[in-house]
Coordinates of C-alpha atoms in Angstrom, one line a residue:
M29 CA -10.5 7.4 -2.6
I30 CA -8.5 10.3 -4.1
T31 CA -9.3 12.9 -6.7
L32 CA -7.0 15.3 -8.5
K33 CA -8.3 18.3 -10.3
N34 CA -6.3 20.5 -12.8
I35 CA -2.9 19.8 -11.2
N36 CA -0.1 21.8 -12.7
K37 CA 3.6 21.7 -11.8
S38 CA 6.8 23.3 -13.1
F39 CA 10.5 22.9 -12.5
Y40 CA 13.1 25.6 -13.4
G41 CA 10.4 27.4 -15.3
V42 CA 9.5 24.3 -17.5
Q43 CA 6.0 22.9 -17.0
V44 CA 6.0 19.1 -16.3
L45 CA 2.3 18.5 -15.4
F46 CA -0.6 20.0 -17.4
D47 CA -4.1 20.2 -15.9
M48 CA -3.8 16.7 -14.5
S49 CA -7.3 15.4 -13.5
F50 CA -8.4 11.9 -12.5
E51 CA -10.0 9.9 -9.6
L52 CA -9.2 6.5 -8.2
K53 CA -11.8 4.1 -6.7
E54 CA -11.4 2.7 -3.3
G55 CA -10.3 -0.9 -3.1
S56 CA -8.7 -1.0 -6.6
I57 CA -5.2 -1.6 -7.9
V58 CA -4.4 1.1 -10.4
G59 CA -1.4 0.9 -12.8
F60 CA 0.3 4.2 -13.7
L61 CA 2.1 4.0 -17.1
G62 CA 4.2 6.4 -19.0
E63 CA 7.7 6.9 -20.4
N64 CA 10.4 8.3 -18.2
G65 CA 9.7 11.9 -17.7
A66 CA 5.9 11.5 -18.4
G67 CA 5.1 12.8 -14.9
K68 CA 4.3 9.6 -12.9
S69 CA 6.8 10.2 -10.1
T70 CA 5.9 13.9 -9.9
I71 CA 2.2 12.9 -9.4
M72 CA 3.2 10.4 -6.7
N73 CA 5.4 12.9 -5.0
I74 CA 2.5 15.4 -4.9
I75 CA 0.1 12.8 -3.5
G76 CA 2.8 11.7 -1.0
G77 CA 3.4 15.3 0.2
V78 CA 7.0 15.5 -1.1
L79 CA 6.1 18.2 -3.7
Q80 CA 3.3 20.8 -3.8
P81 CA 1.4 21.6 -7.0
D82 CA 1.6 25.1 -8.5
S83 CA -2.1 25.0 -9.0
G84 CA -5.1 22.6 -8.8
T85 CA -6.7 20.8 -5.9
L86 CA -6.6 17.3 -4.3
E87 CA -9.4 15.5 -2.4
F88 CA -8.9 12.4 -0.2
K89 CA -12.0 10.5 0.7
G90 CA -14.2 13.4 -0.3
K91 CA -12.3 16.0 1.8
P92 CA -9.8 18.7 0.7
Y93 CA -6.2 17.3 0.9
E94 CA -3.3 19.7 1.0
P95 CA -0.2 17.9 2.2
E96 CA 2.8 20.1 2.9
S97 CA 5.1 17.2 3.8
P98 CA 5.3 13.4 3.8
S99 CA 4.2 13.4 7.4
D100 CA 0.9 15.0 6.4
A101 CA 0.4 12.1 3.9
I102 CA 1.2 9.5 6.7
E103 CA -1.3 11.2 9.0
N104 CA -3.9 10.7 6.3
K105 CA -2.9 7.0 6.0
I106 CA -1.1 7.4 2.7
T107 CA 2.2 5.4 2.3
F108 CA 4.7 5.9 -0.4
I109 CA 7.1 3.1 -1.3
H110 CA 9.8 4.9 -3.3
Q111 CA 11.9 3.4 -6.0
E112 CA 15.0 4.7 -4.1
L113 CA 15.2 3.2 -0.7
N114 CA 14.7 5.2 2.5
L115 CA 16.4 3.0 5.0
L116 CA 19.1 3.7 7.6
S117 CA 21.7 1.2 6.4
N118 CA 23.7 1.1 9.6
L119 CA 20.7 -0.1 11.7
T120 CA 19.0 -3.5 11.9
V121 CA 15.9 -4.5 9.9
A122 CA 13.9 -4.3 13.1
E123 CA 15.2 -0.8 14.0
N124 CA 14.2 0.4 10.5
L125 CA 10.7 -1.2 10.7
M126 CA 10.0 0.2 14.2
L127 CA 11.7 3.6 14.0
D128 CA 8.6 5.5 15.0
R129 CA 7.1 2.8 17.3
F130 CA 9.8 1.3 19.5
P131 CA 8.4 -0.8 22.3
K132 CA 9.6 0.5 25.7
I133 CA 10.6 -1.1 28.9
A134 CA 7.8 -0.6 31.3
G135 CA 8.2 2.7 33.2
L136 CA 11.5 3.6 31.5
P137 CA 12.5 5.6 28.5
L138 CA 14.4 2.6 27.1
I139 CA 13.8 0.5 24.1
N140 CA 12.8 -3.1 24.7
K141 CA 15.1 -4.6 22.1
R142 CA 14.1 -8.2 22.8
K143 CA 10.5 -7.4 22.2
M144 CA 11.3 -5.3 19.1
F145 CA 13.2 -8.1 17.4
R146 CA 10.5 -10.6 18.3
L147 CA 7.6 -8.5 17.1
C148 CA 9.4 -7.7 13.8
Q149 CA 10.4 -11.3 13.2
N150 CA 6.8 -12.4 13.7
F151 CA 5.6 -9.8 11.2
L152 CA 8.2 -10.8 8.6
D153 CA 7.3 -14.5 9.0
E154 CA 3.6 -13.6 8.7
I155 CA 4.1 -11.9 5.3
N156 CA 6.3 -14.7 4.2
V157 CA 9.5 -12.6 3.8
D158 CA 12.7 -14.5 4.4
I159 CA 14.6 -11.9 6.4
K160 CA 16.0 -11.9 9.9
S161 CA 15.0 -8.9 12.0
T162 CA 18.5 -8.8 13.5
D163 CA 20.2 -8.4 10.2
V164 CA 22.0 -5.0 9.6
V165 CA 20.6 -3.4 6.4
E166 CA 23.9 -2.6 4.8
D167 CA 24.8 -6.3 4.9
L168 CA 21.8 -7.2 2.8
P169 CA 21.7 -7.5 -1.0
P170 CA 19.6 -4.9 -3.0
G171 CA 16.5 -7.1 -3.4
T172 CA 16.3 -7.9 0.3
R173 CA 16.7 -4.2 1.1
Q174 CA 13.7 -3.5 -1.2
M175 CA 11.6 -6.1 0.7
V176 CA 12.6 -4.4 4.0
E177 CA 11.3 -1.1 2.5
I178 CA 8.0 -2.8 1.5
A179 CA 7.6 -4.5 4.9
K180 CA 8.1 -1.1 6.6
A181 CA 5.3 0.3 4.5
L182 CA 3.0 -2.6 5.2
L183 CA 3.4 -2.0 9.0
T184 CA 1.7 1.4 8.7
D185 CA -1.7 0.0 7.9
A186 CA -2.4 2.7 5.4
E187 CA -5.5 3.1 3.2
L188 CA -3.6 4.2 0.1
Y189 CA -0.3 2.7 -1.0
L190 CA 1.9 4.2 -3.7
F191 CA 4.4 1.7 -5.2
D192 CA 7.0 3.2 -7.5
E193 CA 8.9 0.5 -9.4
P194 CA 9.0 -1.9 -6.4
T195 CA 10.3 -4.9 -8.3
T196 CA 13.4 -3.5 -9.9
S197 CA 15.8 -5.3 -7.4
L198 CA 13.6 -8.3 -6.7
T199 CA 13.9 -11.9 -7.7
A200 CA 11.0 -13.7 -9.4
K201 CA 10.2 -15.3 -6.0
E202 CA 10.3 -12.0 -4.1
S203 CA 8.1 -10.4 -6.8
A204 CA 5.6 -13.2 -6.5
I205 CA 5.5 -12.6 -2.7
L206 CA 5.0 -8.9 -3.2
F207 CA 2.1 -9.4 -5.7
K208 CA 0.4 -11.7 -3.2
L209 CA 0.7 -9.1 -0.5
I210 CA -0.7 -6.4 -2.9
R211 CA -3.7 -8.6 -3.7
K212 CA -4.2 -9.2 0.0
L213 CA -4.2 -5.4 0.6
K214 CA -6.9 -5.0 -2.1
E215 CA -9.0 -7.8 -0.4
N216 CA -8.8 -5.8 2.8
G217 CA -10.2 -2.7 1.0
K218 CA -7.0 -0.9 0.5
T219 CA -6.2 1.2 -2.6
I220 CA -2.9 0.7 -4.5
I221 CA -1.2 2.8 -7.1
Y222 CA 1.4 0.7 -8.9
I223 CA 4.1 2.2 -11.2
S224 CA 6.2 -0.2 -13.3
H225 CA 7.8 -0.4 -16.7
I226 CA 7.3 -4.2 -16.6
L227 CA 4.1 -4.2 -18.6
S228 CA 3.4 -7.9 -18.1
D229 CA 3.3 -7.3 -14.3
V230 CA 1.0 -4.3 -14.8
K231 CA -1.3 -6.4 -17.0
N232 CA -1.5 -9.3 -14.5
L233 CA -1.8 -7.3 -11.3
T234 CA -3.9 -4.1 -11.9
D235 CA -7.6 -3.5 -12.3
E236 CA -7.4 0.0 -13.9
L237 CA -4.8 2.0 -15.9
V238 CA -3.9 5.7 -15.9
I239 CA -1.5 6.5 -18.8
L240 CA 0.5 9.7 -19.0
R241 CA 2.5 11.2 -21.8
D242 CA 4.6 14.4 -21.6
G243 CA 2.9 15.5 -18.4
K244 CA -0.6 15.0 -19.7
L245 CA -3.2 12.4 -19.0
V246 CA -3.8 10.5 -22.3
A247 CA -5.9 7.5 -21.4
T248 CA -7.6 5.7 -18.5
G249 CA -9.6 2.5 -18.5
K250 CA -9.8 -1.1 -17.4
T251 CA -6.6 -3.1 -17.7
A252 CA -8.4 -6.0 -19.3
D253 CA -9.2 -3.8 -22.3
Y254 CA -5.5 -3.1 -23.0
T255 CA -3.1 -5.2 -24.8
T256 CA 0.6 -4.7 -24.2
D257 CA 1.0 -3.1 -27.7
R258 CA -1.9 -0.7 -26.9
M259 CA -0.2 0.3 -23.7
V260 CA 3.1 1.1 -25.5
M261 CA 1.2 3.0 -28.2
E262 CA -0.5 5.2 -25.7
M263 CA 2.7 5.8 -23.8
V264 CA 4.9 6.8 -26.7
G265 CA 2.2 8.3 -29.0
S266 CA 2.8 5.8 -31.8
E267 CA 3.4 2.2 -32.4
M268 CA 6.9 0.8 -31.8
E269 CA 7.7 -1.7 -34.5
N270 CA 10.7 -3.1 -32.7
I271 CA 11.6 -3.3 -29.0
F272 CA 15.2 -4.2 -29.8
P273 CA 17.5 -2.9 -32.5
P274 CA 18.6 -5.3 -35.2
Y275 CA 21.4 -7.7 -34.2
K276 CA 24.8 -7.1 -35.8
N277 CA 27.7 -9.4 -35.6
T278 CA 30.8 -7.2 -35.1
V279 CA 33.0 -9.8 -33.4
T280 CA 36.7 -10.1 -34.4
E281 CA 39.3 -12.5 -33.1
K282 CA 41.2 -9.8 -31.3
L283 CA 41.0 -10.3 -27.5
K284 CA 40.0 -7.3 -25.4
M285 CA 39.8 -9.1 -22.0
R286 CA 40.8 -12.4 -20.5
V287 CA 39.8 -13.5 -17.0
E288 CA 41.7 -16.5 -15.6
R289 CA 40.6 -18.6 -12.6
L290 CA 39.1 -15.8 -10.6
S291 CA 38.1 -16.9 -7.1
Q292 CA 36.9 -15.3 -3.9
P293 CA 35.6 -17.6 -1.1
G294 CA 31.8 -17.2 -0.7
M295 CA 31.4 -15.2 -3.9
V296 CA 32.9 -16.6 -7.1
K297 CA 34.8 -19.8 -7.8
D298 CA 37.3 -20.5 -10.6
I299 CA 35.9 -18.1 -13.2
S300 CA 37.6 -18.0 -16.6
F301 CA 36.3 -16.4 -19.8
K302 CA 37.3 -14.2 -22.8
V303 CA 35.8 -11.1 -24.5
R304 CA 36.7 -10.3 -28.1
Q305 CA 36.7 -7.0 -30.0
G306 CA 33.1 -6.0 -30.8
E307 CA 31.6 -8.9 -28.8
V308 CA 28.7 -8.6 -26.4
V309 CA 28.9 -11.3 -23.8
G310 CA 25.9 -11.7 -21.6
F311 CA 25.9 -12.9 -18.0
F312 CA 22.7 -14.5 -16.7
G313 CA 21.8 -16.0 -13.3
L314 CA 19.5 -15.8 -10.4
M315 CA 19.9 -13.3 -7.5
G316 CA 23.0 -14.4 -5.6
S317 CA 24.6 -16.1 -8.6
G318 CA 27.7 -13.9 -8.3
R319 CA 27.3 -11.9 -11.5
T320 CA 27.6 -8.5 -9.9
E321 CA 30.3 -9.6 -7.5
L322 CA 32.3 -10.8 -10.5
A323 CA 32.0 -7.5 -12.4
R324 CA 33.1 -5.5 -9.3
M325 CA 36.1 -7.7 -8.9
I326 CA 37.1 -7.4 -12.5
F327 CA 36.9 -3.7 -12.4
G328 CA 38.9 -3.5 -9.2
I329 CA 36.2 -2.3 -6.8
D330 CA 36.2 -5.5 -4.8
S331 CA 39.1 -7.8 -4.1
Y332 CA 39.6 -11.5 -5.0
R333 CA 41.9 -14.1 -3.5
E334 CA 43.1 -15.9 -6.7
G335 CA 43.1 -15.3 -10.4
E336 CA 44.2 -12.8 -13.0
V337 CA 42.5 -10.2 -15.2
Y338 CA 44.1 -9.2 -18.5
L339 CA 43.1 -6.1 -20.5
N340 CA 44.4 -5.9 -24.1
G341 CA 47.0 -8.5 -23.1
E342 CA 48.3 -6.6 -20.0
L343 CA 47.9 -8.0 -16.5
M344 CA 45.8 -5.7 -14.3
P345 CA 46.5 -5.2 -10.6
K346 CA 43.8 -6.0 -8.0
N347 CA 41.7 -3.3 -6.4
K348 CA 42.8 -0.6 -8.8
P349 CA 39.8 0.9 -10.6
D350 CA 41.9 3.9 -11.7
V351 CA 44.3 1.6 -13.5
M352 CA 41.4 -0.1 -15.2
I353 CA 40.0 3.2 -16.3
N354 CA 43.4 4.4 -17.6
N355 CA 43.6 1.2 -19.6
G356 CA 40.2 1.7 -21.2
A357 CA 37.7 0.0 -19.0
A358 CA 34.3 1.4 -18.0
F359 CA 31.8 0.1 -15.4
I360 CA 28.0 0.8 -15.2
T361 CA 26.9 -0.1 -11.7
E362 CA 23.4 -1.5 -11.0
D363 CA 22.8 1.2 -8.4
R364 CA 22.8 4.4 -10.4
R365 CA 21.7 6.7 -7.6
S366 CA 24.1 5.6 -4.9
E367 CA 27.1 4.6 -6.9
G368 CA 26.7 5.8 -10.5
L369 CA 25.9 9.5 -10.1
L370 CA 26.8 12.5 -7.9
M371 CA 23.1 13.4 -7.4
N372 CA 23.6 16.8 -6.0
L373 CA 26.1 18.1 -8.5
S374 CA 25.1 19.4 -12.0
I375 CA 24.5 17.2 -15.0
D376 CA 27.4 18.7 -16.9
F377 CA 29.8 17.8 -14.1
N378 CA 28.6 14.2 -14.0
L379 CA 28.9 13.9 -17.8
S380 CA 32.4 15.2 -17.9
M381 CA 34.0 14.0 -14.7
I382 CA 35.6 10.8 -16.3
A383 CA 37.0 12.9 -19.2
A384 CA 38.5 15.5 -16.8
K385 CA 41.8 13.6 -16.4
S386 CA 42.5 13.0 -20.1
N387 CA 41.6 16.7 -20.8
S388 CA 43.9 18.2 -18.2
S389 CA 47.3 19.8 -18.9
R390 CA 50.2 17.4 -18.6
I391 CA 52.4 19.5 -16.2
F392 CA 50.0 21.5 -14.0
K393 CA 47.0 19.2 -14.4
R394 CA 44.7 22.2 -15.0
V395 CA 41.4 21.3 -16.5
S396 CA 39.8 23.4 -19.2
K397 CA 36.2 24.1 -18.1
R398 CA 35.4 25.2 -21.6
R399 CA 36.6 21.9 -23.1
L400 CA 34.7 19.9 -20.5
D401 CA 31.5 21.9 -21.1
K402 CA 31.8 21.1 -24.8
I403 CA 32.2 17.4 -24.0
A404 CA 29.1 17.5 -21.7
E405 CA 27.0 19.3 -24.4
E406 CA 28.0 17.0 -27.2
T407 CA 27.3 13.9 -25.0
S408 CA 24.0 15.3 -23.9
K409 CA 22.9 15.9 -27.5
S410 CA 24.1 12.5 -28.7
L411 CA 22.1 10.7 -26.0
R412 CA 19.0 12.9 -26.6
L413 CA 19.0 13.7 -22.9
K414 CA 15.8 15.3 -21.7
A415 CA 17.1 18.0 -19.4
N416 CA 16.2 21.7 -19.2
N417 CA 19.7 23.0 -18.3
I418 CA 22.6 20.6 -17.8
Y419 CA 24.6 23.4 -16.0
K420 CA 21.9 24.1 -13.4
Q421 CA 19.9 20.9 -13.2
K422 CA 21.0 18.0 -11.1
P423 CA 20.6 14.3 -11.9
K424 CA 18.3 13.8 -8.9
N425 CA 15.7 15.8 -10.8
L426 CA 15.8 13.7 -13.9
S427 CA 13.6 10.7 -14.7
G428 CA 15.1 7.2 -14.2
G429 CA 15.8 6.7 -17.9
N430 CA 17.6 10.1 -18.3
Q431 CA 19.6 9.4 -15.1
Q432 CA 20.7 6.1 -16.8
K433 CA 21.8 8.0 -19.9
V434 CA 24.0 10.2 -17.7
V435 CA 25.5 7.1 -16.0
I436 CA 26.4 5.7 -19.4
G437 CA 27.2 9.0 -21.0
K438 CA 30.0 10.0 -18.6
W439 CA 32.1 7.1 -20.1
L440 CA 31.5 7.6 -23.8
P441 CA 34.0 10.5 -24.4
E442 CA 36.8 8.1 -23.3
K443 CA 35.8 5.5 -26.0
P444 CA 36.2 2.5 -23.6
E445 CA 37.9 -0.7 -24.8
I446 CA 35.9 -2.9 -22.5
F447 CA 32.5 -2.0 -21.0
L448 CA 31.0 -3.8 -18.0
V449 CA 27.3 -3.0 -17.7
D450 CA 25.3 -4.3 -14.7
E451 CA 21.5 -4.2 -15.2
P452 CA 21.6 -1.0 -17.5
T453 CA 17.9 -1.0 -18.2
R454 CA 16.6 -1.5 -14.7
G455 CA 13.6 0.8 -13.9
I456 CA 13.5 2.6 -17.3
D457 CA 10.8 2.6 -19.9
V458 CA 10.6 0.7 -23.2
K459 CA 11.7 3.6 -25.3
A460 CA 14.6 4.4 -23.1
K461 CA 15.6 0.8 -23.1
Y462 CA 15.8 0.8 -26.9
E463 CA 18.1 3.8 -26.7
V464 CA 20.4 2.0 -24.2
Y465 CA 20.4 -1.0 -26.5
T466 CA 21.4 1.2 -29.4
I467 CA 24.2 2.7 -27.5
L468 CA 25.6 -0.7 -26.6
N469 CA 25.3 -1.8 -30.2
Q470 CA 27.2 1.3 -31.4
L471 CA 30.0 0.6 -28.8
A472 CA 30.3 -2.9 -30.1
E473 CA 30.4 -1.7 -33.7
N474 CA 33.2 0.7 -32.7
G475 CA 35.3 -2.1 -31.4
S476 CA 34.5 -2.2 -27.6
G477 CA 34.0 -5.5 -25.9
I478 CA 30.9 -5.6 -23.7
I479 CA 30.1 -7.6 -20.6
F480 CA 26.3 -7.3 -20.2
I481 CA 24.8 -8.5 -16.9
S482 CA 21.0 -8.6 -16.9
S483 CA 18.1 -10.4 -15.2
E484 CA 16.0 -9.9 -18.4
L485 CA 16.8 -12.9 -20.5
E486 CA 14.9 -11.5 -23.5
E487 CA 17.2 -8.6 -23.8
L488 CA 20.3 -10.8 -23.5
Q489 CA 19.1 -13.0 -26.2
A490 CA 18.4 -10.0 -28.5
L491 CA 21.7 -8.3 -28.0
C492 CA 24.4 -10.8 -27.1
D493 CA 26.8 -13.0 -29.1
R494 CA 27.1 -15.4 -26.2
I495 CA 25.4 -15.9 -22.8
I496 CA 27.3 -17.3 -19.8
V497 CA 25.1 -18.7 -17.1
M498 CA 26.2 -18.5 -13.5
S499 CA 24.9 -20.1 -10.3
R500 CA 26.2 -19.9 -6.7
G501 CA 29.4 -18.1 -7.9
E502 CA 30.2 -20.7 -10.7
I503 CA 29.9 -20.8 -14.4
I504 CA 27.4 -23.4 -15.4
R505 CA 27.3 -23.2 -19.1
E506 CA 28.0 -21.0 -22.1
F507 CA 25.3 -20.6 -24.9
L508 CA 26.4 -19.5 -28.3
R509 CA 23.9 -17.4 -30.2
E510 CA 22.7 -20.2 -32.4
E511 CA 22.1 -22.2 -29.1
F512 CA 19.9 -19.6 -27.4
D513 CA 16.9 -21.3 -25.9
T514 CA 15.0 -19.7 -23.0
A515 CA 14.0 -22.9 -21.3
E516 CA 17.5 -24.3 -21.4
I517 CA 19.1 -21.1 -20.2
V518 CA 16.7 -20.9 -17.2
K519 CA 17.3 -24.6 -16.4
A520 CA 21.1 -23.9 -16.4
A521 CA 20.5 -21.0 -14.0
F522 CA 18.7 -23.4 -11.7
R523 CA 21.5 -26.0 -12.2
E524 CA 18.9 -28.5 -13.5
G525 CA 20.9 -31.3 -15.2
Y526 CA 24.1 -29.2 -15.4
E527 CA 27.5 -29.6 -13.8
T528 CA 29.8 -26.5 -13.4
T529 CA 32.2 -25.9 -16.2
G530 CA 34.3 -23.1 -14.7
E531 CA 35.7 -22.0 -18.0
V532 CA 34.4 -20.9 -21.4

């Protein structure tokens, strides 16, 4: 289907792909593996026409292939489903799906909207995606938006599909629907490249593997011949003895945060809990359980009708993130690209922007650029950030794992009292995850209280002192560390045999 020969690529004078050569068979599902920064997305962007190689050649179906733009890839029936969504959020689902193929009213240059909505709804129903074609995209949760992006790609009837971390925002049910669709594409003779850091998905879904490390091809072969441990070893260059850092109990009786009877109709109901010094409190639940909405209300991003939030014993006002920050709170959003980073500004600006206020003069509020540069440099080194030049390079040019380090790193100089982290390891590789876990452990050891929201139950059980399970905006049950049981926690998330408690 496609052949790459001696592909090389550099950014800012630093080479990121080295003589990359491989070929993919028609009608196969090929898993691309590698750490963040290994070159996976760069290769996909070259195949998808977003980037051009510095040297080397590509062939598509035996003919020279030299895409200069994504439209060239589309003309060759190659579709790229990016990790970052390419949707027009102010338009409906149908308008996004049919942006280049609007049905017209006969004889008039007008869109036949009734037909457009009907055709899209029929297609969504056919692929078993529970979305209304009339919904406006900005009103949809992240997972549903991801399914819209996937549906848009499936409408193209391409021959080669490039999936880059497609399940990072999806529920288990949505992921199962996606995998069924991918297998159906294969049955119809399509070729799929599938990038994911969820190795179990890669193992179960793909036929072949292409493994990259530091911009070089290190292994290829049949997926059936690879264990998960062997995949990790090829990606990192050595065996990883532990996926998680050792658990350390650093909890004291000193209260860092207290939430009392927090309620907002349609989102959360009567939520109460406490976080102590050095404690990591996990929040688990299915998509729509209210975890993210709760975190945003606590931090002051979104409002709530009833309830109180106390930080170090002091009552916090509603809708005042700046007051929360001034009192030592930090928030890691689940959407790092849209909400966590200023993608088109330099890395050093992103790393030092939270520290700017506390490092400005009291009277004239002048900020010392030299001092902020030092803070950015020290933070970059402490996080082992893989960047060529933090003063020139922008976060949009970093790998997902390094972007996440910048999102976390901008808060570290302020030594937060309470840290709210929402899906901090989404879309990053196993080694980067370990580094994020280590950072959270160190924060807890230094006395911060941590609210840790995650859809990965395994990491919650490894890091947390307690896990609070939510469903439909309510607290179902709290599990102490000695009570951790995967089956029981999942049952609570599905509300099987549990009544709501509301308070822990």
